[in-house]
């Protein structure tokens, strides 16, 4: 059987994006590496006015369905660990609450907290994330569980912001 990674080419723009510009090809914890790679892009898009930030995230999620579907099909494996575009979008969703907390988008403690919360929900997969991960397939399924993890992490980050006294 062919190694799925042998079917990936970073010269292919779909594969390049799906692997988070190669970050998902890390030999260990590719999802975490992909989420780390999403941080500089978050810091860049977070400088946009909030409505444009939301548009970028929504478009990234929608095109992510195609990105993940094509790459998954090319690899002949559903949701291979090297596909991390969904982690990019999930982190961006998580961090979208920061402007509502009237915090600088570059505040390291909020970025670290959002990162940890998103990774927690993405790895542990509490209901409904785990159910979606098992039941919904294709590019939509690859994206959907991380989108839901992003929203669960967003809500958790908001609760921390409201009740932690960090503000």
Backbone as ProteinMPNN parsed JSONL, in Angstrom:
{"seq_chain_A": "XXXXXXXXXXXXXXXXXXXXXXXXXXXXXXXXXXXXXXXXXXXXXXXXXXXXXXXXXXXXXXXXXXXXXXXXXXXXXXXXXXXXXXXXXXXXXXXXXXXXXXXXXXXXXXXXXXXXXXXXXXXXXXXXXXXXXXXXXXXXXXXXXXXXXXXXXXXXXXXXXXXXXXX", "coords_chain_A": {"N_chain_A": [[0.843, -1.178, 0.0], [0.492, 2.248, -0.759], [2.211, 4.925, 0.786], [0.373, 7.494, 2.185], [1.451, 10.084, 2.429], [3.29, 10.164, 0.439], [1.832, 10.825, -1.704], [1.414, 13.487, -1.624], [2.096, 16.756, -2.728], [3.825, 19.66, -2.288], [3.945, 21.497, -4.231], [1.518, 21.525, -5.363], [-1.172, 23.62, -5.08], [-3.528, 23.077, -3.575], [-2.744, 20.996, -1.877], [-0.665, 22.287, -0.546], [-2.01, 24.286, 0.914], [-3.802, 22.649, 2.39], [-2.062, 21.209, 4.019], [-1.239, 23.156, 5.699], [0.787, 24.89, 4.749], [2.84, 23.102, 4.831], [3.222, 22.582, 7.516], [1.65, 20.587, 8.643], [2.946, 18.323, 7.96], [4.707, 17.627, 9.866], [6.482, 15.226, 11.8], [5.558, 14.52, 14.335], [2.714, 15.199, 16.372], [1.022, 16.617, 14.314], [-1.388, 18.125, 14.109], [-1.229, 19.958, 16.203], [1.078, 21.282, 15.433], [0.15, 22.388, 13.066], [-1.779, 24.124, 14.115], [-0.139, 25.859, 15.546], [1.21, 26.967, 13.37], [-0.838, 28.433, 12.321], [-1.013, 30.699, 13.853], [0.682, 33.033, 13.14], [-0.715, 33.831, 10.84], [-3.207, 34.369, 11.898], [-2.511, 36.592, 13.502], [-1.958, 38.379, 11.496], [-4.434, 38.596, 9.988], [-6.05, 39.456, 12.025], [-5.591, 42.103, 12.248], [-7.237, 43.31, 10.513], [-10.323, 45.155, 9.945], [-13.089, 44.135, 12.003], [-15.357, 43.068, 10.582], [-14.23, 42.381, 8.097], [-12.354, 40.517, 8.963], [-14.091, 38.465, 9.815], [-15.224, 37.79, 7.332], [-12.95, 36.798, 5.99], [-12.436, 34.521, 7.57], [-14.824, 33.034, 7.228], [-14.807, 32.625, 4.419], [-12.413, 31.206, 4.278], [-13.15, 28.911, 5.666], [-15.186, 27.913, 4.007], [-13.841, 27.518, 1.523], [-12.053, 25.786, 2.539], [-13.405, 23.383, 2.739], [-13.304, 22.39, 0.115], [-10.492, 22.376, -0.243], [-9.68, 20.472, 1.702], [-11.183, 18.265, 0.89], [-10.233, 17.678, -1.717], [-7.504, 17.157, -1.188], [-7.669, 15.052, 0.658], [-8.91, 13.136, -0.953], [-6.904, 12.84, -2.919], [-4.91, 11.718, -1.333], [-6.088, 9.407, -0.667], [-7.135, 8.838, 1.816], [-9.298, 9.447, 4.476], [-9.343, 12.441, 6.199], [-6.538, 12.63, 6.929], [-3.818, 12.99, 9.218], [-2.014, 14.939, 8.419], [-3.449, 16.885, 7.154], [-4.274, 20.025, 7.877], [-5.619, 22.388, 7.502], [-8.108, 22.75, 8.566], [-7.523, 23.103, 11.269], [-6.329, 25.618, 11.173], [-8.541, 27.281, 10.544], [-10.214, 26.664, 12.71], [-8.746, 27.674, 14.926], [-8.741, 30.398, 14.251], [-11.459, 30.963, 14.437], [-11.845, 30.518, 17.189], [-10.27, 32.613, 18.248], [-11.627, 34.834, 17.413], [-13.251, 36.028, 19.267], [-11.775, 37.718, 20.829], [-11.603, 40.58, 20.129], [-14.135, 41.406, 21.073], [-13.815, 41.269, 23.738], [-12.477, 43.481, 24.249], [-9.688, 43.43, 24.064], [-6.206, 43.59, 23.166], [-5.417, 42.095, 20.076], [-3.048, 40.79, 19.965], [-2.33, 39.99, 22.488], [-0.512, 37.93, 24.483], [-1.317, 36.126, 26.549], [-3.998, 35.653, 26.074], [-3.902, 34.625, 23.527], [-2.396, 32.298, 23.969], [-4.14, 30.983, 25.755], [-6.432, 30.683, 24.124], [-5.317, 29.053, 22.143], [-4.662, 26.715, 23.635], [-7.233, 25.993, 24.562], [-8.561, 25.525, 22.096], [-6.999, 23.388, 21.079], [-7.514, 21.507, 23.063], [-10.343, 20.984, 22.758], [-10.291, 20.061, 20.12], [-8.678, 17.782, 20.261], [-9.717, 16.141, 22.38], [-12.364, 15.913, 21.693], [-15.167, 16.273, 22.711], [-18.74, 15.582, 22.935], [-20.632, 17.517, 20.693], [-18.555, 17.094, 18.938], [-16.945, 14.743, 18.581], [-18.901, 12.97, 17.646], [-19.64, 14.211, 15.218], [-17.18, 14.028, 13.915], [-17.018, 11.299, 13.442], [-19.322, 10.743, 11.941], [-19.729, 12.532, 9.787], [-18.479, 12.958, 6.623], [-15.904, 13.444, 4.067], [-14.669, 16.567, 2.667], [-16.289, 18.448, 3.941], [-16.877, 17.196, 6.381], [-14.295, 16.993, 7.467], [-13.721, 19.67, 7.927], [-15.91, 20.47, 9.551], [-15.918, 19.363, 12.244], [-13.756, 20.688, 13.393], [-14.527, 23.324, 13.136], [-16.71, 23.383, 14.885], [-15.311, 22.726, 17.232], [-13.767, 25.034, 17.361], [-15.768, 26.957, 17.884], [-16.677, 26.043, 20.367], [-14.369, 26.397, 21.885], [-14.164, 29.159, 21.606], [-16.439, 30.026, 23.055], [-15.682, 29.113, 25.579], [-13.374, 30.653, 25.965], [-14.519, 33.191, 26.006], [-16.068, 32.935, 28.356], [-14.021, 32.652, 30.235], [-12.861, 35.159, 29.906], [-14.939, 36.757, 30.866], [-15.301, 35.968, 33.522], [-12.898, 35.562, 34.85], [-11.349, 37.605, 35.886], [-9.178, 38.546, 34.557], [-9.476, 40.711, 32.975]], "CA_chain_A": [[0.0, 0.0, 0.0], [1.256, 3.484, -0.895], [2.207, 5.87, 1.9], [-0.421, 8.67, 1.772], [2.289, 11.282, 2.339], [3.989, 10.12, -0.853], [0.891, 11.356, -2.694], [1.323, 14.931, -1.379], [3.102, 17.617, -3.351], [3.657, 21.047, -1.856], [3.808, 22.322, -5.439], [0.082, 21.553, -5.615], [-1.703, 24.622, -4.134], [-4.513, 22.458, -2.675], [-1.977, 20.266, -0.865], [0.08, 23.27, 0.225], [-2.946, 24.872, 1.876], [-4.336, 21.603, 3.271], [-1.03, 20.844, 5.0], [-0.844, 24.345, 6.446], [2.079, 25.32, 4.222], [3.805, 22.067, 5.198], [3.282, 22.36, 8.967], [0.988, 19.324, 8.957], [3.843, 17.209, 7.625], [5.565, 17.367, 11.031], [6.384, 13.802, 12.141], [4.808, 14.337, 15.578], [1.614, 16.138, 16.649], [0.811, 17.526, 13.181], [-2.492, 19.053, 14.366], [-0.711, 21.028, 17.053], [2.002, 22.051, 14.602], [-0.694, 23.178, 12.165], [-2.387, 25.201, 14.885], [0.945, 26.828, 15.775], [1.459, 27.656, 12.098], [-1.966, 29.338, 12.067], [-0.906, 31.901, 14.69], [1.096, 34.248, 12.41], [-1.787, 34.237, 9.931], [-4.207, 35.011, 12.762], [-2.016, 37.917, 13.868], [-2.078, 39.207, 10.293], [-5.833, 38.9, 9.653], [-6.669, 40.132, 13.167], [-5.391, 43.542, 12.073], [-8.322, 43.786, 9.655], [-11.569, 45.48, 10.646], [-13.723, 42.884, 12.413], [-16.216, 42.492, 9.535], [-13.356, 41.731, 7.114], [-11.819, 39.328, 9.637], [-15.134, 37.435, 9.739], [-15.316, 37.369, 5.928], [-11.779, 35.957, 5.711], [-12.617, 33.235, 8.252], [-15.919, 32.303, 6.569], [-14.314, 32.194, 3.1], [-11.413, 30.168, 4.534], [-13.879, 27.698, 6.037], [-15.884, 27.39, 2.835], [-12.867, 26.981, 0.577], [-11.424, 24.667, 3.233], [-14.125, 22.147, 2.387], [-12.716, 21.947, -1.155], [-9.074, 22.098, 0.005], [-9.568, 19.212, 2.435], [-11.766, 17.188, 0.087], [-9.302, 17.329, -2.797], [-6.282, 16.561, -0.634], [-8.048, 13.763, 1.225], [-9.113, 12.225, -2.09], [-5.599, 12.56, -3.512], [-4.171, 10.858, -0.412], [-6.891, 8.194, -0.522], [-7.349, 8.655, 3.256], [-10.15, 10.499, 5.032], [-8.84, 13.253, 7.318], [-5.171, 12.279, 7.321], [-3.285, 13.92, 10.209], [-1.255, 16.029, 7.796], [-4.398, 17.905, 6.694], [-4.435, 20.897, 9.039], [-6.326, 23.647, 7.195], [-9.217, 22.835, 9.514], [-6.975, 23.675, 12.496], [-6.166, 27.054, 10.932], [-9.853, 27.919, 10.659], [-10.691, 26.484, 14.082], [-8.072, 28.643, 15.801], [-9.216, 31.739, 13.914], [-12.797, 31.089, 15.026], [-11.627, 30.667, 18.626], [-9.696, 33.912, 18.58], [-12.482, 35.931, 16.947], [-13.927, 36.646, 20.415], [-10.866, 38.644, 21.516], [-12.001, 42.002, 20.018], [-15.316, 41.676, 21.886], [-13.36, 41.388, 25.125], [-11.704, 44.726, 24.26], [-8.287, 43.096, 24.306], [-5.376, 43.632, 21.963], [-5.421, 40.771, 19.448], [-1.727, 40.175, 20.113], [-2.074, 39.7, 23.898], [-0.002, 36.56, 24.496], [-2.022, 35.198, 27.439], [-5.25, 35.266, 25.424], [-3.526, 33.765, 22.402], [-2.035, 30.996, 24.544], [-5.359, 30.366, 26.291], [-7.235, 30.259, 22.981], [-4.617, 27.928, 21.526], [-4.839, 25.533, 24.497], [-8.65, 25.6, 24.526], [-8.891, 24.916, 20.806], [-6.353, 22.069, 20.99], [-8.257, 20.617, 23.958], [-11.592, 20.546, 22.135], [-9.979, 19.329, 18.9], [-8.1, 16.464, 20.575], [-10.597, 15.351, 23.244], [-13.585, 15.74, 20.903], [-16.408, 16.023, 23.446], [-19.942, 15.66, 22.108], [-20.924, 16.758, 19.48], [-17.406, 17.077, 18.032], [-16.598, 13.351, 18.28], [-19.968, 12.406, 16.824], [-19.487, 14.787, 13.875], [-15.946, 13.479, 13.351], [-17.282, 9.922, 12.995], [-20.502, 10.606, 11.084], [-19.748, 13.422, 8.621], [-17.265, 12.642, 5.872], [-15.504, 14.341, 2.987], [-14.095, 17.84, 3.077], [-17.201, 19.087, 4.886], [-16.667, 16.54, 7.673], [-12.97, 17.367, 7.968], [-13.817, 21.044, 8.423], [-16.992, 20.71, 10.503], [-15.599, 19.09, 13.647], [-12.852, 21.738, 13.884], [-15.332, 24.547, 13.248], [-17.45, 23.259, 16.149], [-14.302, 22.849, 18.293], [-13.434, 26.457, 17.435], [-16.844, 27.684, 18.572], [-16.684, 25.642, 21.782], [-13.222, 27.078, 22.49], [-14.548, 30.578, 21.64], [-17.355, 30.21, 24.198], [-14.872, 28.937, 26.788], [-12.512, 31.828, 26.083], [-15.393, 34.289, 26.425], [-16.393, 32.722, 29.77], [-12.811, 32.993, 30.995], [-12.752, 36.609, 29.85], [-15.974, 37.384, 31.671], [-15.335, 35.574, 34.923], [-11.577, 35.234, 35.412], [-10.687, 38.75, 36.479], [-8.031, 38.922, 33.734], [-9.758, 41.967, 32.268]], "C_chain_A": [[0.892, 1.247, 0.0], [1.114, 4.341, 0.361], [1.428, 7.108, 1.448], [0.415, 9.939, 1.617], [3.066, 11.326, 1.029], [3.116, 10.708, -1.96], [0.704, 12.876, -2.565], [2.455, 15.649, -2.1], [2.843, 19.046, -2.916], [3.671, 22.011, -3.033], [2.343, 22.427, -5.862], [-0.54, 22.539, -4.61], [-2.742, 24.062, -3.168], [-3.791, 21.751, -1.534], [-1.223, 21.23, 0.044], [-0.808, 23.893, 1.302], [-3.446, 23.83, 2.87], [-3.34, 21.224, 4.359], [-0.534, 22.051, 5.788], [0.55, 24.805, 6.077], [3.198, 24.378, 4.669], [3.857, 21.765, 6.685], [2.645, 21.04, 9.384], [1.826, 18.101, 8.615], [4.821, 16.909, 8.755], [5.391, 15.91, 11.455], [5.647, 13.525, 13.448], [3.809, 15.483, 15.725], [1.353, 17.135, 15.507], [-0.333, 18.511, 13.393], [-2.049, 20.227, 15.213], [0.255, 21.9, 16.264], [1.227, 22.934, 13.614], [-1.34, 24.349, 12.879], [-1.349, 26.274, 15.207], [1.217, 27.645, 14.512], [0.347, 28.642, 11.761], [-1.833, 30.658, 12.816], [-0.413, 33.128, 13.918], [0.03, 34.752, 11.439], [-2.923, 34.899, 10.711], [-3.765, 36.437, 13.095], [-2.11, 38.891, 12.694], [-3.537, 39.591, 10.029], [-6.55, 39.608, 10.801], [-6.482, 41.643, 13.106], [-6.477, 44.157, 11.191], [-9.482, 44.285, 10.507], [-12.352, 44.178, 10.886], [-14.581, 42.253, 11.318], [-15.382, 41.817, 8.446], [-12.706, 40.477, 7.683], [-12.821, 38.177, 9.515], [-15.26, 36.909, 8.307], [-14.154, 36.441, 5.578], [-11.954, 34.566, 6.334], [-13.71, 32.409, 7.577], [-15.468, 31.78, 5.197], [-13.28, 31.079, 3.273], [-12.075, 28.845, 4.908], [-14.554, 27.075, 4.821], [-14.916, 26.791, 1.818], [-12.11, 25.796, 1.195], [-12.109, 23.347, 2.959], [-13.525, 21.556, 1.116], [-11.253, 21.545, -0.97], [-8.913, 20.722, 0.648], [-10.107, 18.034, 1.642], [-10.805, 16.732, -1.0], [-8.081, 16.615, -2.237], [-6.562, 15.192, -0.036], [-8.25, 12.723, 0.113], [-7.787, 11.852, -2.741], [-4.782, 11.604, -2.657], [-4.837, 9.496, -0.246], [-7.09, 7.798, 0.945], [-8.238, 9.8, 3.736], [-9.456, 11.135, 6.227], [-7.485, 12.774, 7.839], [-4.638, 13.363, 8.261], [-2.537, 15.1, 9.623], [-2.157, 17.138, 7.259], [-4.753, 18.771, 7.897], [-5.113, 22.227, 8.722], [-7.487, 23.849, 8.162], [-8.757, 23.386, 10.867], [-6.761, 25.182, 12.35], [-7.495, 27.757, 11.191], [-10.392, 27.808, 12.079], [-10.055, 27.462, 15.052], [-8.579, 30.056, 15.526], [-10.609, 31.983, 14.474], [-12.666, 31.317, 16.531], [-11.224, 32.092, 18.971], [-10.568, 35.09, 18.146], [-13.214, 36.621, 18.086], [-13.074, 37.738, 21.054], [-11.248, 40.114, 21.332], [-13.219, 42.358, 20.866], [-14.967, 41.794, 23.365], [-12.537, 42.66, 25.318], [-10.242, 44.496, 24.634], [-7.489, 43.283, 23.036], [-5.279, 42.22, 21.385], [-4.086, 40.063, 19.598], [-1.394, 39.818, 21.557], [-1.727, 38.214, 24.047], [-0.802, 35.631, 25.403], [-3.357, 34.766, 26.843], [-4.98, 34.354, 24.234], [-3.168, 32.37, 22.898], [-3.268, 30.268, 25.068], [-6.258, 29.871, 25.161], [-6.635, 29.054, 22.29], [-4.87, 26.644, 22.332], [-6.291, 25.06, 24.47], [-9.007, 24.934, 23.201], [-8.272, 23.526, 20.692], [-7.082, 21.063, 21.877], [-9.511, 20.079, 23.276], [-11.33, 19.725, 20.87], [-9.45, 17.927, 19.202], [-9.06, 15.582, 21.372], [-11.909, 15.009, 22.531], [-14.821, 15.396, 21.74], [-17.603, 16.143, 22.504], [-20.264, 17.125, 21.864], [-19.727, 16.605, 18.533], [-17.051, 15.654, 17.62], [-17.626, 12.691, 17.383], [-19.848, 12.905, 15.389], [-18.267, 14.203, 13.169], [-16.175, 12.085, 12.773], [-18.351, 9.841, 11.907], [-20.48, 11.434, 9.805], [-18.415, 13.28, 7.898], [-16.988, 13.672, 4.78], [-14.906, 15.621, 3.544], [-14.958, 18.563, 4.092], [-17.004, 18.504, 6.284], [-15.332, 16.911, 8.292], [-13.033, 18.76, 8.593], [-14.783, 21.166, 9.605], [-16.602, 20.459, 11.948], [-14.651, 20.153, 14.217], [-13.558, 23.087, 13.997], [-16.105, 24.515, 14.57], [-16.481, 23.358, 17.332], [-13.901, 24.312, 18.474], [-14.496, 27.253, 18.166], [-16.931, 27.308, 20.051], [-15.527, 26.307, 22.532], [-13.502, 28.58, 22.605], [-15.439, 30.864, 22.848], [-16.581, 30.085, 25.509], [-13.97, 30.139, 27.027], [-13.311, 33.045, 26.539], [-15.738, 34.157, 27.91], [-15.198, 33.056, 30.66], [-12.642, 34.506, 31.046], [-13.743, 37.317, 30.75], [-15.81, 37.139, 33.159], [-13.974, 35.323, 35.57], [-10.929, 36.383, 36.158], [-9.442, 39.168, 35.714], [-8.228, 40.275, 33.086], [-9.374, 43.182, 33.074]], "O_chain_A": [[1.919, 1.286, 0.678], [0.025, 4.463, 0.923], [1.779, 7.714, 0.436], [0.118, 10.777, 0.765], [3.453, 12.398, 0.566], [3.615, 11.049, -3.033], [-0.073, 13.475, -3.309], [3.606, 15.213, -2.084], [1.76, 19.583, -3.149], [3.436, 23.207, -2.86], [1.977, 23.317, -6.63], [-0.444, 22.314, -3.404], [-2.829, 24.536, -2.035], [-4.17, 21.884, -0.37], [-1.148, 21.022, 1.255], [-0.404, 24.011, 2.459], [-3.508, 24.1, 4.07], [-3.731, 20.95, 5.493], [0.486, 21.969, 6.471], [1.387, 25.075, 6.938], [4.342, 24.792, 4.861], [4.481, 20.781, 7.084], [3.059, 20.439, 10.375], [1.455, 16.975, 8.945], [5.672, 16.03, 8.618], [4.268, 15.406, 11.469], [5.161, 12.414, 13.654], [4.047, 16.595, 15.254], [1.45, 18.346, 15.704], [-0.259, 19.637, 12.901], [-2.452, 21.364, 14.967], [0.251, 23.122, 16.411], [1.604, 24.078, 13.362], [-1.442, 25.442, 12.323], [-1.649, 27.466, 15.148], [1.427, 28.856, 14.575], [0.564, 29.585, 11.0], [-2.479, 31.64, 12.448], [-1.033, 34.186, 14.025], [-0.112, 35.959, 11.239], [-3.526, 35.866, 10.245], [-4.552, 37.377, 12.982], [-2.317, 40.089, 12.889], [-3.848, 40.771, 9.866], [-7.551, 40.288, 10.577], [-7.145, 42.38, 13.834], [-6.619, 45.379, 11.131], [-9.615, 43.886, 11.664], [-12.288, 43.246, 10.085], [-14.546, 41.036, 11.135], [-15.789, 40.781, 7.922], [-12.526, 39.489, 6.972], [-12.453, 37.058, 9.159], [-15.389, 35.702, 8.103], [-14.357, 35.41, 4.937], [-11.654, 33.555, 5.698], [-13.537, 31.207, 7.375], [-15.72, 30.623, 4.858], [-13.27, 30.118, 2.504], [-11.607, 27.779, 4.508], [-14.502, 25.86, 4.626], [-15.141, 25.692, 1.311], [-11.6, 24.928, 0.487], [-11.462, 22.301, 2.948], [-13.267, 20.355, 1.051], [-10.821, 20.507, -1.471], [-8.109, 19.908, 0.196], [-9.56, 16.933, 1.706], [-10.589, 15.534, -1.181], [-7.672, 15.578, -2.761], [-5.768, 14.268, -0.21], [-7.813, 11.579, 0.233], [-7.563, 10.689, -3.079], [-4.043, 10.774, -3.185], [-4.226, 8.551, 0.253], [-7.197, 6.619, 1.283], [-7.975, 10.968, 3.447], [-9.033, 10.442, 7.153], [-7.312, 12.545, 9.036], [-4.98, 14.535, 8.106], [-2.436, 16.149, 10.258], [-1.671, 18.224, 6.942], [-5.437, 18.326, 8.818], [-5.175, 23.105, 9.582], [-7.81, 24.978, 8.532], [-9.527, 24.069, 11.543], [-6.985, 25.936, 13.297], [-7.562, 28.712, 11.965], [-10.969, 28.765, 12.597], [-10.739, 28.021, 15.909], [-8.818, 30.823, 16.458], [-10.91, 33.084, 14.936], [-13.307, 32.212, 17.082], [-11.781, 32.699, 19.885], [-10.266, 36.234, 18.487], [-13.753, 37.71, 17.888], [-13.606, 38.599, 21.754], [-11.222, 40.854, 22.315], [-13.331, 43.491, 21.333], [-15.735, 42.353, 24.148], [-11.976, 42.897, 26.388], [-9.647, 45.25, 25.404], [-8.031, 43.15, 21.939], [-5.081, 41.258, 22.127], [-4.001, 38.854, 19.38], [-0.276, 39.382, 21.83], [-2.556, 37.348, 23.767], [-0.96, 34.455, 25.074], [-3.805, 33.643, 27.074], [-5.742, 33.424, 23.969], [-3.59, 31.373, 22.312], [-3.422, 29.066, 24.846], [-6.787, 28.762, 25.232], [-7.353, 28.136, 21.893], [-5.246, 25.616, 21.769], [-6.552, 23.862, 24.368], [-9.676, 23.901, 23.181], [-8.938, 22.586, 20.259], [-7.251, 19.905, 21.496], [-9.722, 18.867, 23.22], [-12.075, 18.788, 20.582], [-9.749, 16.985, 18.469], [-9.201, 14.397, 21.07], [-12.485, 13.943, 22.748], [-15.454, 14.363, 21.52], [-17.503, 16.722, 21.422], [-20.166, 17.917, 22.801], [-19.87, 16.048, 17.444], [-16.874, 15.383, 16.432], [-17.277, 11.942, 16.47], [-19.942, 12.118, 14.447], [-18.312, 13.917, 11.973], [-15.601, 11.73, 11.743], [-18.291, 8.965, 11.045], [-21.145, 11.077, 8.832], [-17.353, 13.461, 8.494], [-17.736, 14.633, 4.599], [-14.667, 15.739, 4.746], [-14.442, 19.217, 4.999], [-16.968, 19.248, 7.265], [-15.242, 17.12, 9.502], [-12.464, 18.996, 9.659], [-14.501, 21.89, 10.559], [-16.928, 21.274, 12.812], [-14.738, 20.483, 15.4], [-13.22, 23.897, 14.86], [-16.145, 25.513, 15.289], [-16.797, 24.005, 18.331], [-13.717, 24.776, 19.599], [-14.177, 28.125, 18.974], [-17.224, 28.158, 20.893], [-15.687, 26.73, 23.677], [-13.12, 29.205, 23.594], [-15.214, 31.83, 23.577], [-16.8, 30.861, 26.44], [-13.819, 30.591, 28.162], [-12.84, 33.834, 27.358], [-15.708, 35.146, 28.643], [-15.355, 33.673, 31.714], [-12.32, 35.069, 32.093], [-13.431, 38.356, 31.332], [-16.142, 38.001, 33.972], [-13.912, 34.91, 36.728], [-10.044, 36.159, 36.984], [-8.714, 40.053, 36.164], [-7.259, 40.921, 32.687], [-9.55, 44.309, 32.613]]}, "name": "protein", "num_of_chains": 1, "seq": "XXXXXXXXXXXXXXXXXXXXXXXXXXXXXXXXXXXXXXXXXXXXXXXXXXXXXXXXXXXXXXXXXXXXXXXXXXXXXXXXXXXXXXXXXXXXXXXXXXXXXXXXXXXXXXXXXXXXXXXXXXXXXXXXXXXXXXXXXXXXXXXXXXXXXXXXXXXXXXXXXXXXXXX"}
